[in-house]
mmCIF file of C-alpha atoms in Angstrom:
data_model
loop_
_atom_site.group_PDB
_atom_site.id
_atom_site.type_symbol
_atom_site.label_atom_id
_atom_site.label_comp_id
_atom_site.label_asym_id
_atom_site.label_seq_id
_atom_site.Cartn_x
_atom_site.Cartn_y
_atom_site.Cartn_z
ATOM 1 C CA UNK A 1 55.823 96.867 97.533
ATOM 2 C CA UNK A 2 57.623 100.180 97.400
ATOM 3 C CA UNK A 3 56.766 100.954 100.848
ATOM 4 C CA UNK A 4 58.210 97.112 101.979
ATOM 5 C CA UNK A 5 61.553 98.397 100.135
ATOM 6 C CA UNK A 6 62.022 101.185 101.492
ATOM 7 C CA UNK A 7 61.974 99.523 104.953
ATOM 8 C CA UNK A 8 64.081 96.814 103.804
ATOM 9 C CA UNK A 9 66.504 99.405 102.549
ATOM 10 C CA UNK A 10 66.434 101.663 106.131
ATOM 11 C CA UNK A 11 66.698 97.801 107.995
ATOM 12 C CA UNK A 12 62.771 98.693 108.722
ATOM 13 C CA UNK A 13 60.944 95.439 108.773
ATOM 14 C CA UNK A 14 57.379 96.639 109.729
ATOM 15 C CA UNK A 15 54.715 96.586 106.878
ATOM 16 C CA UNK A 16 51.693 98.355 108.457
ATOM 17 C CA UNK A 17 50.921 102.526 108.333
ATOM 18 C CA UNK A 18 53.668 105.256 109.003
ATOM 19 C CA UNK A 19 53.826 106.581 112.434
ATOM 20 C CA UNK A 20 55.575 109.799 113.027
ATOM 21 C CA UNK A 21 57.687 109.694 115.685
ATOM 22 C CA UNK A 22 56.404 111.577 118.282
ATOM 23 C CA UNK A 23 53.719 108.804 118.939
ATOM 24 C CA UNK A 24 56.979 107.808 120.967
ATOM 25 C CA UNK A 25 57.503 109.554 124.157
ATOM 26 C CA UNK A 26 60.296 111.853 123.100
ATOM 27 C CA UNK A 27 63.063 113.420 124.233
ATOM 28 C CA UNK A 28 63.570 116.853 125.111
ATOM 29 C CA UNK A 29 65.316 119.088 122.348
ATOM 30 C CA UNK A 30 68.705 119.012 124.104
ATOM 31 C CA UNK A 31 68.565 115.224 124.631
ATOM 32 C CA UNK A 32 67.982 114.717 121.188
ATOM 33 C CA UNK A 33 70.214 116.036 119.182
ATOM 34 C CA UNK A 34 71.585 119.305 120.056
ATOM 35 C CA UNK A 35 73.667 119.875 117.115
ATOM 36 C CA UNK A 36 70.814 119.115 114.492
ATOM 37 C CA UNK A 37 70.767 121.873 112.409
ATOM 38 C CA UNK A 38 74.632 122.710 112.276
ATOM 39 C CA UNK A 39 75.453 120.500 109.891
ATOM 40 C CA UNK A 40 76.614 117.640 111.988
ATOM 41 C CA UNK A 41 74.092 114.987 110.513
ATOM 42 C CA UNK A 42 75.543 115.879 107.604
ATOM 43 C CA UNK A 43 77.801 112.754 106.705
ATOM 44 C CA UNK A 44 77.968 109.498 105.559
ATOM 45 C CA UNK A 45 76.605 106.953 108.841
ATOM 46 C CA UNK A 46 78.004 103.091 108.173
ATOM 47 C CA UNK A 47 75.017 101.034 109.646
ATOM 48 C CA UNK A 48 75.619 99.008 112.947
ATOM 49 C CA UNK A 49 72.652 96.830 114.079
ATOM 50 C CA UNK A 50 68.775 97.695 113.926
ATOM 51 C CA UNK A 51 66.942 96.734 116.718
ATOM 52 C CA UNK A 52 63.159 96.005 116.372
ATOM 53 C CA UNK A 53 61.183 95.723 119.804
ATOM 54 C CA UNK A 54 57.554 94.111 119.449
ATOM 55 C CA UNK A 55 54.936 95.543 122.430
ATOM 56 C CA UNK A 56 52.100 93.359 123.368
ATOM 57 C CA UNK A 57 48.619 95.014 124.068
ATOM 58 C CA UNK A 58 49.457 95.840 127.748
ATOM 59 C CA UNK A 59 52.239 98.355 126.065
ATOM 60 C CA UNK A 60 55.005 95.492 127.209
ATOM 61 C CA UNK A 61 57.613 94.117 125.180
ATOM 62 C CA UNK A 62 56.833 90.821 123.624
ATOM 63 C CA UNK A 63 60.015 90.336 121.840
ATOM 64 C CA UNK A 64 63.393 91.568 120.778
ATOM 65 C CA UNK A 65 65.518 90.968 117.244
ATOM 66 C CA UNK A 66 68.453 92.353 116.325
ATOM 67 C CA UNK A 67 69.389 92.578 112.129
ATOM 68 C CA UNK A 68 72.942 93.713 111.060
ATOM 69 C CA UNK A 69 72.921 95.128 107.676
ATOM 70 C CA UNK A 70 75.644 96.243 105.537
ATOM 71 C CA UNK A 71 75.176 99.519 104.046
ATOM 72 C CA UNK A 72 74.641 102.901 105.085
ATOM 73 C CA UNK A 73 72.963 106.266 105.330
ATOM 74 C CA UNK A 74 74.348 108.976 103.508
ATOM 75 C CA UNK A 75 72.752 112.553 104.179
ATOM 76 C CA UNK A 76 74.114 115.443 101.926
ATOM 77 C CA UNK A 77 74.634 118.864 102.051
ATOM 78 C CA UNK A 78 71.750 119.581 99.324
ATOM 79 C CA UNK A 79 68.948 117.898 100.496
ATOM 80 C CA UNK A 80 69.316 115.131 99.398
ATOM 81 C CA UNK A 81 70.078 111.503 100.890
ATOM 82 C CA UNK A 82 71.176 107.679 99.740
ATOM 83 C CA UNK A 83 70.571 104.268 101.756
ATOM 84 C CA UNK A 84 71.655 101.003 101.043
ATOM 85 C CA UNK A 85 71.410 97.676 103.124
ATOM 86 C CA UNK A 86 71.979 94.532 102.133
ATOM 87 C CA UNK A 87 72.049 95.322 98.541
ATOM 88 C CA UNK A 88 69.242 97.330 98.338
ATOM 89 C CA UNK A 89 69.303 100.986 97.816
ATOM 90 C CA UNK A 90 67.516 104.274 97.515
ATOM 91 C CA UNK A 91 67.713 108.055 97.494
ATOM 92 C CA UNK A 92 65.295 110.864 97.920
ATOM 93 C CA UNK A 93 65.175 114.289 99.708
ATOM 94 C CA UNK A 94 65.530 114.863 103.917
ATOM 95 C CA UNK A 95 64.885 117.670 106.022
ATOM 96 C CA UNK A 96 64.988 118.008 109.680
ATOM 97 C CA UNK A 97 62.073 120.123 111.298
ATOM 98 C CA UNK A 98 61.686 122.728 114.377
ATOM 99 C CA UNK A 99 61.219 119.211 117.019
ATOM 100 C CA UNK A 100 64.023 117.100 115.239
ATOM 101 C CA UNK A 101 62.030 114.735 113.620
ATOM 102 C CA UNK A 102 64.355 113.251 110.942
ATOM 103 C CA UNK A 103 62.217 113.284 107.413
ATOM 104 C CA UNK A 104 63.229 111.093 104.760
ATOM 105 C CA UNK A 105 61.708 110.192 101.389
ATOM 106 C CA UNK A 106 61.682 108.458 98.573
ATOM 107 C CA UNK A 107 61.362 110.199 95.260
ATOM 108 C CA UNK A 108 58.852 111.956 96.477
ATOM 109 C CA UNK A 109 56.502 109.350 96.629
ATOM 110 C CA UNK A 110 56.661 107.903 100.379
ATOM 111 C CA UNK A 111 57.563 109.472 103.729
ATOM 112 C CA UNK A 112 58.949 107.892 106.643
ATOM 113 C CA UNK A 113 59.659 109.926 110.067
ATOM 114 C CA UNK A 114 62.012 109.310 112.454
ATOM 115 C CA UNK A 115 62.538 110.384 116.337
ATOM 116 C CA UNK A 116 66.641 111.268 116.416
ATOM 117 C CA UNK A 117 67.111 109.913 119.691
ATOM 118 C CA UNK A 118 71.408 110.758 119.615
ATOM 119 C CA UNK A 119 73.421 112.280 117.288
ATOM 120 C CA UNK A 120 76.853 113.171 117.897
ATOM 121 C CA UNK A 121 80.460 113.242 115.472
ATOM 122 C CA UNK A 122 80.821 109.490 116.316
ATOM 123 C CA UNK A 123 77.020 108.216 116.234
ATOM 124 C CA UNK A 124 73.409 108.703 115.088
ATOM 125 C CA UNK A 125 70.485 106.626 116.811
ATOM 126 C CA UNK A 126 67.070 107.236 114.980
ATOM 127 C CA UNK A 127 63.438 105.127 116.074
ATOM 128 C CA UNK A 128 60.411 105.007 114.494
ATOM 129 C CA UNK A 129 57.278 103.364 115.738
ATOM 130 C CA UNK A 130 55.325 101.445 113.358
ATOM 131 C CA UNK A 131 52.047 99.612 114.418
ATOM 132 C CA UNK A 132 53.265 97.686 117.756
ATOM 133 C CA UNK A 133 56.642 97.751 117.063
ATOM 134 C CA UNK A 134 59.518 100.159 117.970
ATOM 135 C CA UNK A 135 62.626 100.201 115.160
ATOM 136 C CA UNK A 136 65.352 101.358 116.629
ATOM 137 C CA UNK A 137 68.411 102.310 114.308
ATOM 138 C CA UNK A 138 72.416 102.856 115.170
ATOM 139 C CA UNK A 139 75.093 104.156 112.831
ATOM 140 C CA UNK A 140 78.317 105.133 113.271
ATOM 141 C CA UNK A 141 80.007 107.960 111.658
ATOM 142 C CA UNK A 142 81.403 106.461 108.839
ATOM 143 C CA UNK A 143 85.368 105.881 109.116
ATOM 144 C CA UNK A 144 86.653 105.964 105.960
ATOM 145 C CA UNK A 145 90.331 105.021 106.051
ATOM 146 C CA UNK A 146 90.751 103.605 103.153
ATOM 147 C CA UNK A 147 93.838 104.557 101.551
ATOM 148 C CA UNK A 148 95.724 101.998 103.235
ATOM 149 C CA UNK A 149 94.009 99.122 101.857
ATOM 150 C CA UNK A 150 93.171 100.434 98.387
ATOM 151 C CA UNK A 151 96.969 100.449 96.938
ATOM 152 C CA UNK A 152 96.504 97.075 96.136
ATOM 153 C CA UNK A 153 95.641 94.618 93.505
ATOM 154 C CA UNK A 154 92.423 92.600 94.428
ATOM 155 C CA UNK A 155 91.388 89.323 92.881
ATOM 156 C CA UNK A 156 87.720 89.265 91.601
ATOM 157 C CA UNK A 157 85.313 87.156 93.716
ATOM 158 C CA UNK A 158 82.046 88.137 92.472
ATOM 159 C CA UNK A 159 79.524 90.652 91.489
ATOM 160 C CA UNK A 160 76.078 90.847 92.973
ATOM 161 C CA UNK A 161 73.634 92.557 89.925
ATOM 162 C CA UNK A 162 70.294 94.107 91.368
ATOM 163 C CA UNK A 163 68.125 95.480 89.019
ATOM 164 C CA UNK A 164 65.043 97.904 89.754
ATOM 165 C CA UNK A 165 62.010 98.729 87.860
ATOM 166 C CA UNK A 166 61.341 101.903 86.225
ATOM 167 C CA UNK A 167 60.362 103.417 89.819
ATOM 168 C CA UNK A 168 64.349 102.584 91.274
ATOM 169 C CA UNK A 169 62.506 101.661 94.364
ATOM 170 C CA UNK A 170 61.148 97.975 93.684
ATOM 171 C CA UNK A 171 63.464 95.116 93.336
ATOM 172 C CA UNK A 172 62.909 93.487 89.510
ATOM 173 C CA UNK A 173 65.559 90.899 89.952
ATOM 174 C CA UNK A 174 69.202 89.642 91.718
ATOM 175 C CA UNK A 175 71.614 88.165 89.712
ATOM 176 C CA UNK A 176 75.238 86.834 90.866
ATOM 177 C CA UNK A 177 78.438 86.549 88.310
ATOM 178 C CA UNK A 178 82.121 85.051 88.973
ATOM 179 C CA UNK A 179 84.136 87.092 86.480
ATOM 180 C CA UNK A 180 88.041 85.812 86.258
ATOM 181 C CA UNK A 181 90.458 88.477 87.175
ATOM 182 C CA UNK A 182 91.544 91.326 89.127
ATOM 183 C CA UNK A 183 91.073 95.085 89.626
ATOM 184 C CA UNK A 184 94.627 96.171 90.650
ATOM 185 C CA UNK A 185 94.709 100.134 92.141
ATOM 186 C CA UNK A 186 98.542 101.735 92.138
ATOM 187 C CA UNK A 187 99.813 104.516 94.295
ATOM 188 C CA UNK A 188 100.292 106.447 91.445
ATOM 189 C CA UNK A 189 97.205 106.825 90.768
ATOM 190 C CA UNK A 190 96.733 104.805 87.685
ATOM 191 C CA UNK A 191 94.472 101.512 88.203
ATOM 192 C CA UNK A 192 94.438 98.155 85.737
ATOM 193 C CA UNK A 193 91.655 95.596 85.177
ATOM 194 C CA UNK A 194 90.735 92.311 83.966
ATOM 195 C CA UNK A 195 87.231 91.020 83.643
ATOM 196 C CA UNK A 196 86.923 87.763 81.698
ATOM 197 C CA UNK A 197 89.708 88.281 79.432
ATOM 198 C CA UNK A 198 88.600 92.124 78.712
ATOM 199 C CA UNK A 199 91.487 94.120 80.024
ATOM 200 C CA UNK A 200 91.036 98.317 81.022
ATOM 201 C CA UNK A 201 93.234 100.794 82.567
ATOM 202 C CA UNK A 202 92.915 104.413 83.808
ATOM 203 C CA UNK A 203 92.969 106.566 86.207
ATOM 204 C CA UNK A 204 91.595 106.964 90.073
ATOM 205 C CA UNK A 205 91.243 109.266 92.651
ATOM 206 C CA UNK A 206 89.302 108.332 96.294
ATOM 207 C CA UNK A 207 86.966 110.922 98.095
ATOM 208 C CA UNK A 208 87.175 110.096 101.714
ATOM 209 C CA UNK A 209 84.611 112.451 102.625
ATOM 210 C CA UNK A 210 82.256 109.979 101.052
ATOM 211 C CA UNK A 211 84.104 106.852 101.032
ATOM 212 C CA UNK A 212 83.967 106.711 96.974
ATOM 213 C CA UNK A 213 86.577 105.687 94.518
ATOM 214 C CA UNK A 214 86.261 107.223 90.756
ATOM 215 C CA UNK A 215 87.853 105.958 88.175
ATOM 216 C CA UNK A 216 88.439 108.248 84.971
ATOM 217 C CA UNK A 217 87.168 111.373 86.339
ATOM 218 C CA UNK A 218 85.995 113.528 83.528
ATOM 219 C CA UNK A 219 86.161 111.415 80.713
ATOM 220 C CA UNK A 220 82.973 109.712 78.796
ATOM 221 C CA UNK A 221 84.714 106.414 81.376
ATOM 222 C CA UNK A 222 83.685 107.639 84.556
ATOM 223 C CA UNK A 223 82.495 105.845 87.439
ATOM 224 C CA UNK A 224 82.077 106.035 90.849
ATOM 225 C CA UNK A 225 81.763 103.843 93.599
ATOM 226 C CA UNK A 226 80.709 103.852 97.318
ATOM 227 C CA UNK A 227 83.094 101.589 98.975
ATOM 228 C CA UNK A 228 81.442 99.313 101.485
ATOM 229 C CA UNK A 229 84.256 97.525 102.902
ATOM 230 C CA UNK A 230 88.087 97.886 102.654
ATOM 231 C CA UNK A 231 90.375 96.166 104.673
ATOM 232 C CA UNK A 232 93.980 93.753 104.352
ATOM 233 C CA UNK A 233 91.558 90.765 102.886
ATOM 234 C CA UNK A 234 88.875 92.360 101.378
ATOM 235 C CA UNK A 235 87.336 95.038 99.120
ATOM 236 C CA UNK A 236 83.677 95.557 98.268
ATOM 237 C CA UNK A 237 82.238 98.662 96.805
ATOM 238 C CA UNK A 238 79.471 99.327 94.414
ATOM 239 C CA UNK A 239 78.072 101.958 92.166
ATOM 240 C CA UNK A 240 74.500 102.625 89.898
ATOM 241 C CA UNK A 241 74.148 102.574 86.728
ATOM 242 C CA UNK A 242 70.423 103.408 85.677
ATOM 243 C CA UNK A 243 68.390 100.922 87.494
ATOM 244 C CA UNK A 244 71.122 97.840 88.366
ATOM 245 C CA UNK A 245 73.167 98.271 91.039
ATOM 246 C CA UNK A 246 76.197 96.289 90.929
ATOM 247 C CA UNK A 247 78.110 95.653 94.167
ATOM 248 C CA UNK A 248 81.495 94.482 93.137
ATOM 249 C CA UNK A 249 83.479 91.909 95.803
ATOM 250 C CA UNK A 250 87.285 91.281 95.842
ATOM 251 C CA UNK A 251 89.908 89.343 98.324
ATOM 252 C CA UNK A 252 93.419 90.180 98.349
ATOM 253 C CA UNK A 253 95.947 89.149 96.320
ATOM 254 C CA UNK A 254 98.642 87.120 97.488
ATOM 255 C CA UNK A 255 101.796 86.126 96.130
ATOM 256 C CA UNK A 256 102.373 82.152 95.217
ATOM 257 C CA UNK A 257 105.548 80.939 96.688
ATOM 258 C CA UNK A 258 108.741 80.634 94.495
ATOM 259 C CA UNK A 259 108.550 76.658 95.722
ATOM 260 C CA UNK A 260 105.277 76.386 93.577
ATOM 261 C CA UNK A 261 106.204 78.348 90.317
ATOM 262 C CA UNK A 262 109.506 76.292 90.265
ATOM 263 C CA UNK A 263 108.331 73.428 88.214
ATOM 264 C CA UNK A 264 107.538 72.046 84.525
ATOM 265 C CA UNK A 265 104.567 72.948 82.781
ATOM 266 C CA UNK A 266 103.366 71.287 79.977
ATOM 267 C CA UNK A 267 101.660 73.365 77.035
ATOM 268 C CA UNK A 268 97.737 73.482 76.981
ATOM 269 C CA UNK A 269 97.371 76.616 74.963
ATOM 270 C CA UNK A 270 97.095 80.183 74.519
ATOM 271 C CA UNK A 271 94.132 82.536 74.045
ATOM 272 C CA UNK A 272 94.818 85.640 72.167
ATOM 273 C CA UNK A 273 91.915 88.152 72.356
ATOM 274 C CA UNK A 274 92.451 91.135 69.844
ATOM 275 C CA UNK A 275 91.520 94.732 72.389
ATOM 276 C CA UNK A 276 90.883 98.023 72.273
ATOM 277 C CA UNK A 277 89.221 100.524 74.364
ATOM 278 C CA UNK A 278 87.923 97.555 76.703
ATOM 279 C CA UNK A 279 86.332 96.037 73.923
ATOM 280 C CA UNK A 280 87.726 92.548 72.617
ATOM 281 C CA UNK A 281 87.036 92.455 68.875
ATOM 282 C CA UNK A 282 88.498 88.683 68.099
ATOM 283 C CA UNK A 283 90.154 85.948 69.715
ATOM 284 C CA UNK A 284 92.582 83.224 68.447
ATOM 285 C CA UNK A 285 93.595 79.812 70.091
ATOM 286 C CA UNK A 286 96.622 78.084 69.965
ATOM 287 C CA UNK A 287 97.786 74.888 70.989
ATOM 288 C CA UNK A 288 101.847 74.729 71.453
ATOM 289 C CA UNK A 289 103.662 71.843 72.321
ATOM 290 C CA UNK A 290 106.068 71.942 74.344
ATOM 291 C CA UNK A 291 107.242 73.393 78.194
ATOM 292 C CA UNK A 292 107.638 75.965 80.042
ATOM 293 C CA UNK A 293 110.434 75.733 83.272
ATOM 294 C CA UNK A 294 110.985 77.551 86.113
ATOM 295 C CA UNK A 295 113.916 76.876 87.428
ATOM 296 C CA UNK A 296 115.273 77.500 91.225
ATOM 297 C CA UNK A 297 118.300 79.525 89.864
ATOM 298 C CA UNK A 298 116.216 81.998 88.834
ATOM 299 C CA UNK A 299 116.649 80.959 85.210
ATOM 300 C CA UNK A 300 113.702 79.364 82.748
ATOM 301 C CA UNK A 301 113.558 77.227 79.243
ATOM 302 C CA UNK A 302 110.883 77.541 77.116
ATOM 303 C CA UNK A 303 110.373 74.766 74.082
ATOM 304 C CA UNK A 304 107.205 75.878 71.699
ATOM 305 C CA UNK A 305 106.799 73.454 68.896
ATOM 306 C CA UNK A 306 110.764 72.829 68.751
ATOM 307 C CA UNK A 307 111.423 76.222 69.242
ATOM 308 C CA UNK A 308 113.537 77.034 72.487
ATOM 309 C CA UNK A 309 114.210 79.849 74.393
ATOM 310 C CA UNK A 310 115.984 80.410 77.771
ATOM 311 C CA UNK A 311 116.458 83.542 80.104
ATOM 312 C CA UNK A 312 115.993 85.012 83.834
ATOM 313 C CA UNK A 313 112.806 85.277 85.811
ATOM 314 C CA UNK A 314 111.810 86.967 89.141
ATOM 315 C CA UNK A 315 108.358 87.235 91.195
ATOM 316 C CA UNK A 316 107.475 90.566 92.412
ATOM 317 C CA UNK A 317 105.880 90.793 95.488
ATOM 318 C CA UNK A 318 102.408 92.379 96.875
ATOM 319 C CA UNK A 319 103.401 95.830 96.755
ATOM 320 C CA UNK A 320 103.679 95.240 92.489
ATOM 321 C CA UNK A 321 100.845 93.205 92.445
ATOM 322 C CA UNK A 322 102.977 89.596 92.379
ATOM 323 C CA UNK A 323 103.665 89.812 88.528
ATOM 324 C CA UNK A 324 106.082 86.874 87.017
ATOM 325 C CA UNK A 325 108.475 88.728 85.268
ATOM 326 C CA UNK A 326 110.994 87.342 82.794
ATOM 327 C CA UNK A 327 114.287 88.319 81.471
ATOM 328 C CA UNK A 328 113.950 91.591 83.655
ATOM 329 C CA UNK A 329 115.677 94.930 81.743
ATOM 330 C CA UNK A 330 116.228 93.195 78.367
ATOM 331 C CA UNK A 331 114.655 94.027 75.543
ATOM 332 C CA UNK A 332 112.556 91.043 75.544
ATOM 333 C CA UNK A 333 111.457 91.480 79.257
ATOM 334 C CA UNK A 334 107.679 90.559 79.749
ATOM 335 C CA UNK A 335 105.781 90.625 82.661
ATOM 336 C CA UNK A 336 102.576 88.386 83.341
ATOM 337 C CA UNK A 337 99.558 88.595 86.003
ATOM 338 C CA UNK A 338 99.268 85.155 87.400
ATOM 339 C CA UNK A 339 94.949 84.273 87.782
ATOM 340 C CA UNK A 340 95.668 80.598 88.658
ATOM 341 C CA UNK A 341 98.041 78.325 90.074
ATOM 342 C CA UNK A 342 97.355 74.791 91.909
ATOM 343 C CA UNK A 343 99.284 71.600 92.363
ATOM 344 C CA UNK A 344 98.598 70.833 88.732
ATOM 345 C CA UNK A 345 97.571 73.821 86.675
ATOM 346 C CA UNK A 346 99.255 77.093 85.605
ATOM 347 C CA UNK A 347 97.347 80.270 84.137
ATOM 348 C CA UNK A 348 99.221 83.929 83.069
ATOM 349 C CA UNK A 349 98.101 86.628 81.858
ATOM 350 C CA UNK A 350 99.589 89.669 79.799
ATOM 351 C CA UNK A 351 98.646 92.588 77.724
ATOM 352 C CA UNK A 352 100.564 93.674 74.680
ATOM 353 C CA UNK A 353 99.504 97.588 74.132
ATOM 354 C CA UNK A 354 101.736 98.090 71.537
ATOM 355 C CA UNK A 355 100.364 94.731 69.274
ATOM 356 C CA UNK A 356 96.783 96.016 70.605
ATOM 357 C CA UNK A 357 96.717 92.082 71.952
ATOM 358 C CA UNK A 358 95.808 90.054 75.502
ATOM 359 C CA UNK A 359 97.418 86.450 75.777
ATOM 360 C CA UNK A 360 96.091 84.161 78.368
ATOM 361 C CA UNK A 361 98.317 80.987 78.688
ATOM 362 C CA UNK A 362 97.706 77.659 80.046
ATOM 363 C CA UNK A 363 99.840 75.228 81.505
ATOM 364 C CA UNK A 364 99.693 71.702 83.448
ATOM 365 C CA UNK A 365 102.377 69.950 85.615
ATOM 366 C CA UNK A 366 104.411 67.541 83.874
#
């Protein structure tokens, strides 16, 4: 089983005996990878395809697949190494020796060998043979430009839980969640979230030697995460903690037109969850009556059981996250996240820091 793994995790999908690589014909030294031992493997490789080519008994090739995975190869400076594909993951210890066989392992406990048939800045190309079939792997040098993208604030889409058994190799269990909220990262360093009502804020920094974003560096908070994917749309990274793995994806946020917030909402209610340090230690429910208008003048009415109120309100775009703020630079200004609006419904979202208090609010269309 771990042995199955750790091919699944290196795209490998062979289950017979290890083969080192120079069962293959090789390559001479200088066709292989000239640059092996100064330092240039030495990165983090985003994977491209894996190709897997099947020989017959007459040494001819019976088929060819081709397998995608997202994930990579990350080879450090110390020895050691971490792989993930498609939600799987593992780490262990590689060395390179006098022929350029690439060594990898995983906690010590399994070997696999590989035949580095390129490796430049831009690419790495490693094969293994393993019983009649030939695994060859690409990877590009990972391009991490992801500080364009990150500024942002992302909607939650979902979270992908794997968890491991005691050996972090074998795969106990997958598990998917839909938590409601967002994960917004500011240019000043400072990030927000909302997970199911539980509300956290800190601070971030991004390594893009690695491709990681850490939140709360050195505090008892910290966590880092290897970011998969970043884009305009879409943000997926994903860290360990113990034996889960939790990859973590998000779309963009965009901004609701003024068009849809200008309307009537009826009352439904409002959640108030009591917080502190990310923890939620009660919640209360209310159920108003009354509305709450947006109007196209840039001017609202509120009526809560009989009791009215009326002031200015502005949408903020992308850049601030598209927060509804009302009665901006008065002393009562507030500012909500919206998490839902449709044809019919209405959901905001605010944190009071000072009252130590979350309010989630629910509207429908009158």
């Amino acid at each position: 089983m771990k042995r199955t793994l750790l091919y699944a995790i290196l795209a490998i999908f062979c289950t017979s005996s290890f083969y080192s690589c120079k069962k293959l014909d090789p390559l001479t030294d200088v066709q292989k990878c000239p640059h092996a031992t100064d330092g240039l493997i030495v990165k983090k490789w985003a994977s491209v395809v894996t190709q897997v080519d099947k020989y017959n008994a007459g040494g001819t090739i019976e088929s060819t697949t081709y397998a995608h995975p997202v994930g990579f190869l990350q080879i450090k400076s110390g020895g050691a190494y971490s792989a993930v594909s498609d939600g799987l993951s593992v780490t262990g210890k590689w060395s390179i020796d006098d022929k350029c066989d690439l060594a990898l392992d995983a906690g010590g406990e399994l070997g696999v060998t590989f035949d580095i048939v390129k490796l430049d800045a831009d690419s790495l190309v490693i094969r293994q043979k393993s019983g009649s079939s030939v695994i060859t792997q690409k990877f590009a040098g990972y391009s991490c430009n992801c500080a364009p993208y990150l500024t942002k604030k992302w909607a939650n889409a979902y979270t992908q839980i794997d968890t491991y058994d005691s050996d972090g190799v074998t795969l106990a269990g997958t598990s998917t969640i839909h938590p409601v909220g967002f994960f917004q990262l500011s240019s000043d360093g400072t990030y927000r979230v909302l997970s199911d009502n539980v509300p956290l804020n800190g601070s971030w920094i991004a390594n893009e030697d690695y491709c990681q974003v850490t939140l709360d560096s050195a505090t008892s908070w910290q966590r880092t995460f290897d970011i998969l994917k970043a884009n305009n749309d879409s943000l997926v990274i994903r860290r360990k903690a113990g034996n889960i793995v939790y990859t973590q994806h998000y779309s963009a946020v965009t901004c609701p037109s003024l068009t849809e917030l200008e309307q009537t909402w009826d009352n439904v209610s409002i959640r108030t969850d009591y917080v502190s340090g990310g923890v939620i230690s009660g919640t209360d429910y209310i159920f108003p009556v009354g509305i709450f208008r947006l109007n196209a003048d840039a001017t609202y009415n509120v009526n809560s059981n009989g009791t009215p109120l009326d002031g200015s309100w502005l949408l903020q775009d992308e850049a601030h996250g598209c927060p509804l703020v009302l009665d901006n630079g008065a002393p009562l200004q507030r500012s909500f996240d919206i998490l839902k609006i449709s044809t019919d419904s209405l959901t905001i979202w605010r944190l009071d820091a000072t009252a130590g208090a979350a309010y989630t609010q629910t509207y429908k269309k009158e």
